[in-house]
Coordinates of C-alpha atoms and ligand atoms in Angstrom, one line a residue:
Chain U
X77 CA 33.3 36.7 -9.9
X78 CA 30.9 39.3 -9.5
X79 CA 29.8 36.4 -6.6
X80 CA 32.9 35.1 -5.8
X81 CA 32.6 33.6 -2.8
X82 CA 29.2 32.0 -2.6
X83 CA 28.9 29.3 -0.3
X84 CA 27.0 26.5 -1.2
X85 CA 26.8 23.0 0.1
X86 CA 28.0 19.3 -1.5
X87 CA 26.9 18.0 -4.1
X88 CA 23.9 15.4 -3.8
X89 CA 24.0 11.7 -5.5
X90 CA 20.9 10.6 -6.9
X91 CA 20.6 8.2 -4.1
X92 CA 21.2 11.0 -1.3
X93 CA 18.4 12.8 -3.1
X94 CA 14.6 13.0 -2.2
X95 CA 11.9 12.3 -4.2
X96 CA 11.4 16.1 -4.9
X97 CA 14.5 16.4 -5.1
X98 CA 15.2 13.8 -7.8
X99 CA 12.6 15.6 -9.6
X100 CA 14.1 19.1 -9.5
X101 CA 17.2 18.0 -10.9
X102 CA 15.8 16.0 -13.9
X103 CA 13.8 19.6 -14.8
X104 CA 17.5 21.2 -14.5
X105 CA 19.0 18.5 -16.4
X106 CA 16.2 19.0 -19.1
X107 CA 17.5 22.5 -19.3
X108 CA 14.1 23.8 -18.2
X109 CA 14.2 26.7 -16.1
X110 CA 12.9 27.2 -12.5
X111 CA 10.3 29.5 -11.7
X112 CA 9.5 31.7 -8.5
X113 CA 6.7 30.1 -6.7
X114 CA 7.5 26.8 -8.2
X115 CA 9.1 23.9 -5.6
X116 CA 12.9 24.3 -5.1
X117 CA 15.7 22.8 -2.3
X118 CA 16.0 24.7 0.3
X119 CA 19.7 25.3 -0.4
X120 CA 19.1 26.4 -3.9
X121 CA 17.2 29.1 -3.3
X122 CA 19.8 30.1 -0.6
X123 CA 22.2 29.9 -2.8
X124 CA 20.8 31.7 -5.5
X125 CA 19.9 34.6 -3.1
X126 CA 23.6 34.8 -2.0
X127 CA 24.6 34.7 -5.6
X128 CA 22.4 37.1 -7.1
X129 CA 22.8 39.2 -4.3
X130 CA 26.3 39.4 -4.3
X131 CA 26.2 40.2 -7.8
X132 CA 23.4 42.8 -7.1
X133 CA 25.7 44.5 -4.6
X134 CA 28.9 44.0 -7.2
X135 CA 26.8 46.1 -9.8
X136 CA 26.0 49.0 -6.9
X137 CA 29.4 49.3 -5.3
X138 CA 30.9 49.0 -8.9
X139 CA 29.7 52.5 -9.4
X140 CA 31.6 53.8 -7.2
X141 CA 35.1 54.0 -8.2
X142 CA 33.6 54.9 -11.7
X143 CA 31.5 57.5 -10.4
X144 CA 34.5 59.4 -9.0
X145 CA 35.8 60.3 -12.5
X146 CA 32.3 61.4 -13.8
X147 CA 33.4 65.4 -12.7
X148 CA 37.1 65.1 -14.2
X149 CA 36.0 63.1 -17.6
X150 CA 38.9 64.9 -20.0
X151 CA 35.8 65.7 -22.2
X152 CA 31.8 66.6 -22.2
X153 CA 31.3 63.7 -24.6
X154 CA 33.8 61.5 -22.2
X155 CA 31.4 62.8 -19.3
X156 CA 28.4 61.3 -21.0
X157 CA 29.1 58.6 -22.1
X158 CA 30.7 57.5 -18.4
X159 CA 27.2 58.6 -17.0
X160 CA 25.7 56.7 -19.0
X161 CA 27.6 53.4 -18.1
X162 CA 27.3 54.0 -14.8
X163 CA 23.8 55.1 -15.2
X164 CA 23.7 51.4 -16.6
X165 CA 25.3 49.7 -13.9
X166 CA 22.1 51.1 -11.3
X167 CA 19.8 49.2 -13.8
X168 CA 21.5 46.4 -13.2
X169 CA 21.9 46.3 -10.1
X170 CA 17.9 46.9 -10.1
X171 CA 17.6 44.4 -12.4
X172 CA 19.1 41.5 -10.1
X173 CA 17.5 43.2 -6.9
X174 CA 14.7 42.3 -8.4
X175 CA 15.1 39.0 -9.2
X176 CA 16.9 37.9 -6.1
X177 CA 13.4 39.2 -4.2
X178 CA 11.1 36.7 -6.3
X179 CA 13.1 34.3 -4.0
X180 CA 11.2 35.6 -1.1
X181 CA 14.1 38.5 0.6
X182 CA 13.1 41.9 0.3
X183 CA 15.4 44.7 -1.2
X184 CA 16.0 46.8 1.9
X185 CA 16.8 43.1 3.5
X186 CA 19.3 42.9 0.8
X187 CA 20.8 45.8 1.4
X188 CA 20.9 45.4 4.9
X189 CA 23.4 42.9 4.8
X190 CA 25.4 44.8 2.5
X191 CA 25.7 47.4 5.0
X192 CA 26.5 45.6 8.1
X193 CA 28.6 43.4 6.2
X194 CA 27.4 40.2 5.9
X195 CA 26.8 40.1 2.2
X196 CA 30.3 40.8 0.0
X197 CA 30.3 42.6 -3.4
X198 CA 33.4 41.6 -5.8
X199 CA 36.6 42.5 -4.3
X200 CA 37.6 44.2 -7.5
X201 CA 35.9 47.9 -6.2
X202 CA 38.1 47.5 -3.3
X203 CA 40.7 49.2 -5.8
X204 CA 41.1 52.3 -6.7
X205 CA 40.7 54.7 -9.5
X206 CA 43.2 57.3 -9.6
X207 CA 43.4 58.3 -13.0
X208 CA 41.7 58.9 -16.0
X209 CA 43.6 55.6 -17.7
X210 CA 42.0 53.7 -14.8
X211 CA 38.6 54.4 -15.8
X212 CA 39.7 53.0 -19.3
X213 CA 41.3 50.2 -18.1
X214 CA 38.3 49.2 -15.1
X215 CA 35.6 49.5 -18.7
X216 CA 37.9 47.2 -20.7
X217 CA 39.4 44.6 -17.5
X218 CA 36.5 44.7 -15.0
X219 CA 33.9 44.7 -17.9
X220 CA 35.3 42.8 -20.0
X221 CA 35.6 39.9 -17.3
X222 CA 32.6 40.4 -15.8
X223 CA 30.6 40.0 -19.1
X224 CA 33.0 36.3 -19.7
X225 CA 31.2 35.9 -16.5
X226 CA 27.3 37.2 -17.2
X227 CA 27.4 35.5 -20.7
X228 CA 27.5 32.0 -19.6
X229 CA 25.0 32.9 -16.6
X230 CA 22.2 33.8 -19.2
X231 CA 21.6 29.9 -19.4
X232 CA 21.4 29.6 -15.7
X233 CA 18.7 27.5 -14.7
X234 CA 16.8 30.0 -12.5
X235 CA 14.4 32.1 -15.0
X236 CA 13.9 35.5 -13.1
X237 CA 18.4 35.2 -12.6
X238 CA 18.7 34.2 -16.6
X239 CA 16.3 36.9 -17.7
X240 CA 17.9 39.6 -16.1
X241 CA 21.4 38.2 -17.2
X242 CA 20.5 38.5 -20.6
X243 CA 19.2 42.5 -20.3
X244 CA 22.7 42.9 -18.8
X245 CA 24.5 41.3 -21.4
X246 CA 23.0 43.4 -24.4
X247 CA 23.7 46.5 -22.2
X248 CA 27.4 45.5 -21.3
X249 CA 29.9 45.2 -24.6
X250 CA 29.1 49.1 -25.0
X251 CA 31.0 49.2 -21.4
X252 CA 33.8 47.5 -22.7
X253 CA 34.0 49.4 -25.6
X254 CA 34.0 52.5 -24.5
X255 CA 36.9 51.0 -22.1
X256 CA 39.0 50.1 -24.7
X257 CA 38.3 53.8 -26.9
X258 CA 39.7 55.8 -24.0
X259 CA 43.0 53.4 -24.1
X260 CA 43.1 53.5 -28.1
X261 CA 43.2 57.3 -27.6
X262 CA 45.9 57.4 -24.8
X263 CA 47.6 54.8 -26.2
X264 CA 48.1 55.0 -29.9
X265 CA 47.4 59.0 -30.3
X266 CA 48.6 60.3 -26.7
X267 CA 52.1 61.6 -25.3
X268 CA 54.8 59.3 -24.1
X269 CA 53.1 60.2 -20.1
X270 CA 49.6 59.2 -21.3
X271 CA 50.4 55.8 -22.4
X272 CA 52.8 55.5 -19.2
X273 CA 49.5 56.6 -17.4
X274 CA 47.8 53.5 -19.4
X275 CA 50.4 50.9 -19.0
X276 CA 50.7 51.7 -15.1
X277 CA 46.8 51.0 -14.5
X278 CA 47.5 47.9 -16.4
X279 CA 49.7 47.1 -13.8
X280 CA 48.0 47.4 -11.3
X281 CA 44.6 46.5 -12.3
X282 CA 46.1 43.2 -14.3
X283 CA 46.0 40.6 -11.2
X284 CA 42.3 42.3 -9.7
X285 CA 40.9 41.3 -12.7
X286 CA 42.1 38.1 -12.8
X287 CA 40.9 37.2 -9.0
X288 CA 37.4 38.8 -10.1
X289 CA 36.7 34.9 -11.4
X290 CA 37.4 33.5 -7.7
X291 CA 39.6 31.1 -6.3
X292 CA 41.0 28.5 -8.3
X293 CA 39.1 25.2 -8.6
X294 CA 40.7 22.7 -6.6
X295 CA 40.3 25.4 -3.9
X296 CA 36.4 26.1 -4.9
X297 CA 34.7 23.7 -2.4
X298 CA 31.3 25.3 -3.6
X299 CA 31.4 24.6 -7.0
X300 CA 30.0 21.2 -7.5
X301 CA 26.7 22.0 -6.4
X302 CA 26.1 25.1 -7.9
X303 CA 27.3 23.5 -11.0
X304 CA 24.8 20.5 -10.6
X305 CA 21.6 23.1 -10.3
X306 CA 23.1 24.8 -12.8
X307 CA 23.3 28.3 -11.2
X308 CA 27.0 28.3 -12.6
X309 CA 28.0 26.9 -15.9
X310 CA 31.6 27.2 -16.2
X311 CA 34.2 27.3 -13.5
X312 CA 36.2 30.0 -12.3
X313 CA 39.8 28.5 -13.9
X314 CA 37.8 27.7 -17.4
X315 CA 36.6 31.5 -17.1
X316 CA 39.8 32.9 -16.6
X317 CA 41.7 31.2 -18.9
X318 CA 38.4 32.3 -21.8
X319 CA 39.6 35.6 -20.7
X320 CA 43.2 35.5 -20.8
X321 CA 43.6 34.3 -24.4
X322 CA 40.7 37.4 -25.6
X323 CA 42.5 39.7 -23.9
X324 CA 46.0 39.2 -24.8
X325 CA 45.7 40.3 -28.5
X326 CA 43.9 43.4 -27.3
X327 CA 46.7 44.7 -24.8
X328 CA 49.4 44.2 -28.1
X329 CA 47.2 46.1 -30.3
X330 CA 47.9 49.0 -27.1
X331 CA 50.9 48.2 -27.1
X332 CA 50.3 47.2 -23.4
X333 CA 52.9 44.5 -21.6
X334 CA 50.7 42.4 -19.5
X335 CA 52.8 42.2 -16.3
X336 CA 53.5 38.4 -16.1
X337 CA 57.3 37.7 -16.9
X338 CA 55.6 33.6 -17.2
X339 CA 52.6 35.0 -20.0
X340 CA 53.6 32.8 -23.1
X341 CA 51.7 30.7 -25.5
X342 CA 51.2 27.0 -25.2
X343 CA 50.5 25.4 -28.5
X344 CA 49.4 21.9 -26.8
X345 CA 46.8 23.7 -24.9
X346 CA 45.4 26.2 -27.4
X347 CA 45.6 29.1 -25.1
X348 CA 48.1 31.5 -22.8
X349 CA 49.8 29.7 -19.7
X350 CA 49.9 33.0 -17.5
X351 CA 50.5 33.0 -13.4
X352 CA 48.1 32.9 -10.4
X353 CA 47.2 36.4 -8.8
X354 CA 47.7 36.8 -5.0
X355 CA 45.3 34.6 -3.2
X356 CA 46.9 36.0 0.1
X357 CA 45.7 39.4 -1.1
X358 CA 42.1 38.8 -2.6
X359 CA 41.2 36.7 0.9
X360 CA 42.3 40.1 2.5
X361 CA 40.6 42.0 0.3
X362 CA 37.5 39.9 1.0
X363 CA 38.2 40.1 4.3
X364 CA 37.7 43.1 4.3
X365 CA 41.3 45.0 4.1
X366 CA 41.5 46.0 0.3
X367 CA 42.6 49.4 -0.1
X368 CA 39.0 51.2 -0.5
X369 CA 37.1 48.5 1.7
X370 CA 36.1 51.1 4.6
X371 CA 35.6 54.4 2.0
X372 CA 32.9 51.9 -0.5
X373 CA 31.0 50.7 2.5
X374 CA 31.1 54.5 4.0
X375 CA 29.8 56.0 1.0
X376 CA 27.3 53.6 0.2
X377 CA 25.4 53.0 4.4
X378 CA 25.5 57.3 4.1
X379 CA 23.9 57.2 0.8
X380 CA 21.5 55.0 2.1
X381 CA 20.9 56.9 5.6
X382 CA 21.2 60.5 3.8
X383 CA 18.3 59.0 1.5
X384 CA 15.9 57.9 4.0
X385 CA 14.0 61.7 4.5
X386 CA 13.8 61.6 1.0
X387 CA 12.6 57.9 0.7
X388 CA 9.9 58.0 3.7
X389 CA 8.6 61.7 2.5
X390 CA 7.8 60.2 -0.9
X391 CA 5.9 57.0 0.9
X392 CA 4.0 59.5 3.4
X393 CA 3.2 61.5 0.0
X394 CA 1.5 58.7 -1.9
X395 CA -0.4 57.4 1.5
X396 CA -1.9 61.5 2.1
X397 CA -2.7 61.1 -1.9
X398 CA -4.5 57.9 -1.5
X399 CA -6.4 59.2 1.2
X400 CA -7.6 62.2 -0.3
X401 CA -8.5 59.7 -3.6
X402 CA -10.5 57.2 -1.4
X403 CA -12.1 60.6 0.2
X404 CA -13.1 61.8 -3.4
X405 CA -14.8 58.6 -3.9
X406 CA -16.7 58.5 -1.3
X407 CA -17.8 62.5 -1.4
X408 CA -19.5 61.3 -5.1
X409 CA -20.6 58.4 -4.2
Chain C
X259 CA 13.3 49.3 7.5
X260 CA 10.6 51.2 8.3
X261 CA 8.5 51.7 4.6
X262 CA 9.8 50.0 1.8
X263 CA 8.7 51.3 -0.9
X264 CA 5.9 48.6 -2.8
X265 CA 7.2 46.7 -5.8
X266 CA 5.1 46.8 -9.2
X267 CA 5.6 45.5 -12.3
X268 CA 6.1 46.6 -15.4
X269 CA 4.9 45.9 -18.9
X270 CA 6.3 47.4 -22.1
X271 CA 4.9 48.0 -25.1
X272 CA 8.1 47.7 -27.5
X273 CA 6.4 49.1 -31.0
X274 CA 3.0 50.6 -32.2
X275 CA 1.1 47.3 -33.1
X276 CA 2.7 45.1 -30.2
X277 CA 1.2 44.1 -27.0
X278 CA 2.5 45.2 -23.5
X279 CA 5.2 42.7 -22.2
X280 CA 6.0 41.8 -19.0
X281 CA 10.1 43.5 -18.6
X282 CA 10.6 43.1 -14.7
X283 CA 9.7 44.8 -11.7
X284 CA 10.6 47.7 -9.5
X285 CA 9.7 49.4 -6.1
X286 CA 8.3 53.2 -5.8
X287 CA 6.2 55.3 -3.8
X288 CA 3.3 55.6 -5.9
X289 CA 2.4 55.0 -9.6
X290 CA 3.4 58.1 -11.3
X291 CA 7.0 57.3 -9.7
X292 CA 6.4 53.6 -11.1
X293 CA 6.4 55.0 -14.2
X294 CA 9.2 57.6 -13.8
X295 CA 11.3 54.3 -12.7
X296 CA 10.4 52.4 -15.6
X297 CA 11.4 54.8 -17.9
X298 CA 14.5 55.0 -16.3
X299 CA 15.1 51.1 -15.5
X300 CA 13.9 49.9 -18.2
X301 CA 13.5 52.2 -21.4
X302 CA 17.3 53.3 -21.8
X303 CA 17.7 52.7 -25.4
X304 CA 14.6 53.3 -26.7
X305 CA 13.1 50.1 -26.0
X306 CA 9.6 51.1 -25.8
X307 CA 6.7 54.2 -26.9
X308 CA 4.3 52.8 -23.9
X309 CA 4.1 51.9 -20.2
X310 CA 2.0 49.9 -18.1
X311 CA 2.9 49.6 -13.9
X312 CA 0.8 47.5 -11.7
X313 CA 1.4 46.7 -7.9
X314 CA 2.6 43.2 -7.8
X315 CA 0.4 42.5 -5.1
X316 CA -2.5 43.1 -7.2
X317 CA -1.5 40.5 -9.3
X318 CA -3.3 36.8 -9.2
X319 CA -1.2 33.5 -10.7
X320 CA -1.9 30.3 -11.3
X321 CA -0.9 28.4 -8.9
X322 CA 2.4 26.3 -10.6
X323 CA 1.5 22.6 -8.7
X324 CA -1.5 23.4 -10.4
X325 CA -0.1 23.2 -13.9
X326 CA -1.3 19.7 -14.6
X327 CA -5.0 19.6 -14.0
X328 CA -5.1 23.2 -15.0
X329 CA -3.6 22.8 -18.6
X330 CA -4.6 19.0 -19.3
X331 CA -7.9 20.1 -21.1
X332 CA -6.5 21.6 -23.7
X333 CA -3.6 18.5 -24.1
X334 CA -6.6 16.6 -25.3
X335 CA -7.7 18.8 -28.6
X336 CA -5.7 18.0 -30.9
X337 CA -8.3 18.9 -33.7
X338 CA -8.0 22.6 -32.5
X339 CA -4.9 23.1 -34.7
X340 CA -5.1 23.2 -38.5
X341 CA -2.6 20.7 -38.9
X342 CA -5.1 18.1 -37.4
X343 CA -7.2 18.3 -41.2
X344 CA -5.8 16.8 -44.3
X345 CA -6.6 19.2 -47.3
X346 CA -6.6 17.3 -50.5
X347 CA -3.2 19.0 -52.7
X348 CA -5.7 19.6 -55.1
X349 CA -7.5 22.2 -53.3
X350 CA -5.3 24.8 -53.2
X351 CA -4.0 26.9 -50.2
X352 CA -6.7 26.8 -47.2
Ligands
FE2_107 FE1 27.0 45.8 -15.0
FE2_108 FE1 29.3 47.1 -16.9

């Protein structure tokens, strides 16, 4: 989702396991949570920083395509209130920074990997946003399925990684609110060319969203184990469904047609049988070849670079300040 | 790579009456940036009337193996609690 494509190892049996080992996963099984310093596997705590970084980098990049509509909001109020989301999104990509470096990486490290591409961010800002519908359609899709996401990951077993899910989670159903609001308005008080507006960013934003939970599960090889440490709770095809079924009754309220001719109802099941997005495309995408791929990564390394005067004159600032401090002292002393 | 900026930590103090809490962490220059940061991170929707930053490095833990032995003393004291004493009904509240 927001880490789609974490790679994690097999599952261990009990008997494969190591004393420690054994230990650790009787803790998780407990439902206690795992602290920084305390002893982990190896491969969970590589894991977890490829998963919380991931989803630190999902909540940076995600600005992005927002941020580009911040100067043509239709209204000042509009304006705000998308500042403030993506004024939001920053904090939380903080917020996870921040707990992914309790695990012993360092932010700039982070970021790093971002920029020369060895980390991935959610292939969903690969997309993008090219009109003002988009922007209510990216707070009511993209939100909406990355909170069916964060929810569940606010019992994950790592405490820093729950804690910071759960700020997220209080902060995010305004997101998809204010999402759905711009769509009520275009949709049920606008002209005939705004809802068209609305309905075509459905269309095109329909099948992103759905690939924003990752592959399906028989082609999840990475699953098991993260599911066993309990760094994921639910699995991608559980998730996806959860969000098909909530979101269905919203897009007839709009009077939005989902666009899946094979969307219908199955009774047996309790919930929407609906059809697979385009795995071709989202490995692509991941790949690297989504539409905005090159323009997100561009805008982000010369935000970075364009910020380093800025960053080091600040740190040479405080060091001359703590000098003339220390120098203070010792003139009274 | 060159100067990361050092991480501190941050404490809130959610009302009047309350004591600081621990809310999360962040990196800045100095400690009147700390603070700017905070208020920014972490105090978006009112969450707090007071601010505490400290460098994480100045910061000393327990050490979590340590948890056992460290703790066990108090495991022991069961008569430190109220519920350990059996007040006669009569009595009244106490
Ligand atoms: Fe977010
Ligand atoms: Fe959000």
């Amino acid at each position: 989702m927001y880490a789609q494509m974490v790679k994690a190892e097999g599952a261990k049996s009990r008997e494969e396991m190591t004393v420690e080992e054994r230990a650790f996963q009787d803790r998780i099984d407990r439902g206690e949570k795992i602290e920084p310093k305390e002893w982990m596997p190896e491969g969970y705590r590589k894991t977890l920083i490829r998963q919380i970084g991931q989803h630190a980098h999902s909540e940076i990049v995600g600005q992005l395509p927002e941020g580009n509509w911040i100067t043509r909001a239709p209204t000042l109020e509009r304006k705000a209130i998308l500042l403030a989301k993506v004024q939001d999104e920053a904090g939380h990509g903080l917020y996870l920074y921040s707990a992914a470096e309790t695990l012993g990486v360092s932010r700039d490290e982070l970021l790093e990997l971002l920029h020369n591409g060895k980390m991935k961010y959610s292939s969903i800002f690969n997309y993008p946003t090219l009109n003002w519908a988009d922007i209510g359609t990216v707070g009511w899709l993209v939100d909406g399925a990355a909170i069916m996401n964060q929810v569940q990951l606010q019992k994950t077993s790592y405490g820093p990684y729950s804690r910071a899910m759960i700020r997220i989670c209080k902060e995010e159903s305004f997101h998809q609110r204010q999402g759905y609001d711009i769509l009520l308005k275009m949709c049920l008080q606008g002209t005939p060319e705004q809802k068209a507006m609305a309905q075509d960013a459905m269309n095109r934003f329909w099948y992103p969203a759905l690939m924003m939970f990752g592959p399906s599960d028989k082609d999840s090889v990475h699953s098991a184990q993260s599911m066993q440490w309990k760094i994921k709770i639910n699995t991608n095809d559980e998730l996806r469904q959860k969000f098909v079924d909530q979101t269905v009754p919203q897009a007839e309220y709009l009077g939005l047609t989902i666009p899946d001719p094979n969307l219908k109802w199955n009774e047996e099941k309790g919930g929407y049988d609906f059809s697979e997005p385009d795995w071709d495309e989202f490995f692509d995408v991941i790949a690297g070849n989504g539409p905005c791929n090159a323009e997100r990564m561009e805008a982000r390394v010369t935000a970075w670079e364009d910020g380093a005067w800025f960053r080091e004159g600040l740190m040479a600032h405080a060091k001359k300040q703590d000098a003339r401090r220390a120098a203070a002292r010792i003139a009274a002393e | 790579m060159s100067s990361e900026w050092p991480l501190w930590e941050v404490f809130i103090r959610g009302q009047h009456g309350l004591n600081h809490r621990h809310v999360g962490s962040l990196h800045a220059p100095d400690a009147e940036m700390a603070i700017c940061n905070a208020r920014d991170v972490y105090t978006r929707r009112n969450e707090g009337v007071s601010i505490w930053v400290v460098q994480s490095n100045q910061i000393t833990a327990s050490a979590p193996s340590e948890k056992g032995p460290l703790f066990e003393p108090s495991n022991s004291k069961v008569y430190r609690h109220p519920t350990f004493f059996d007040i006669p009904a009569e009595v009244g509240h106490m």
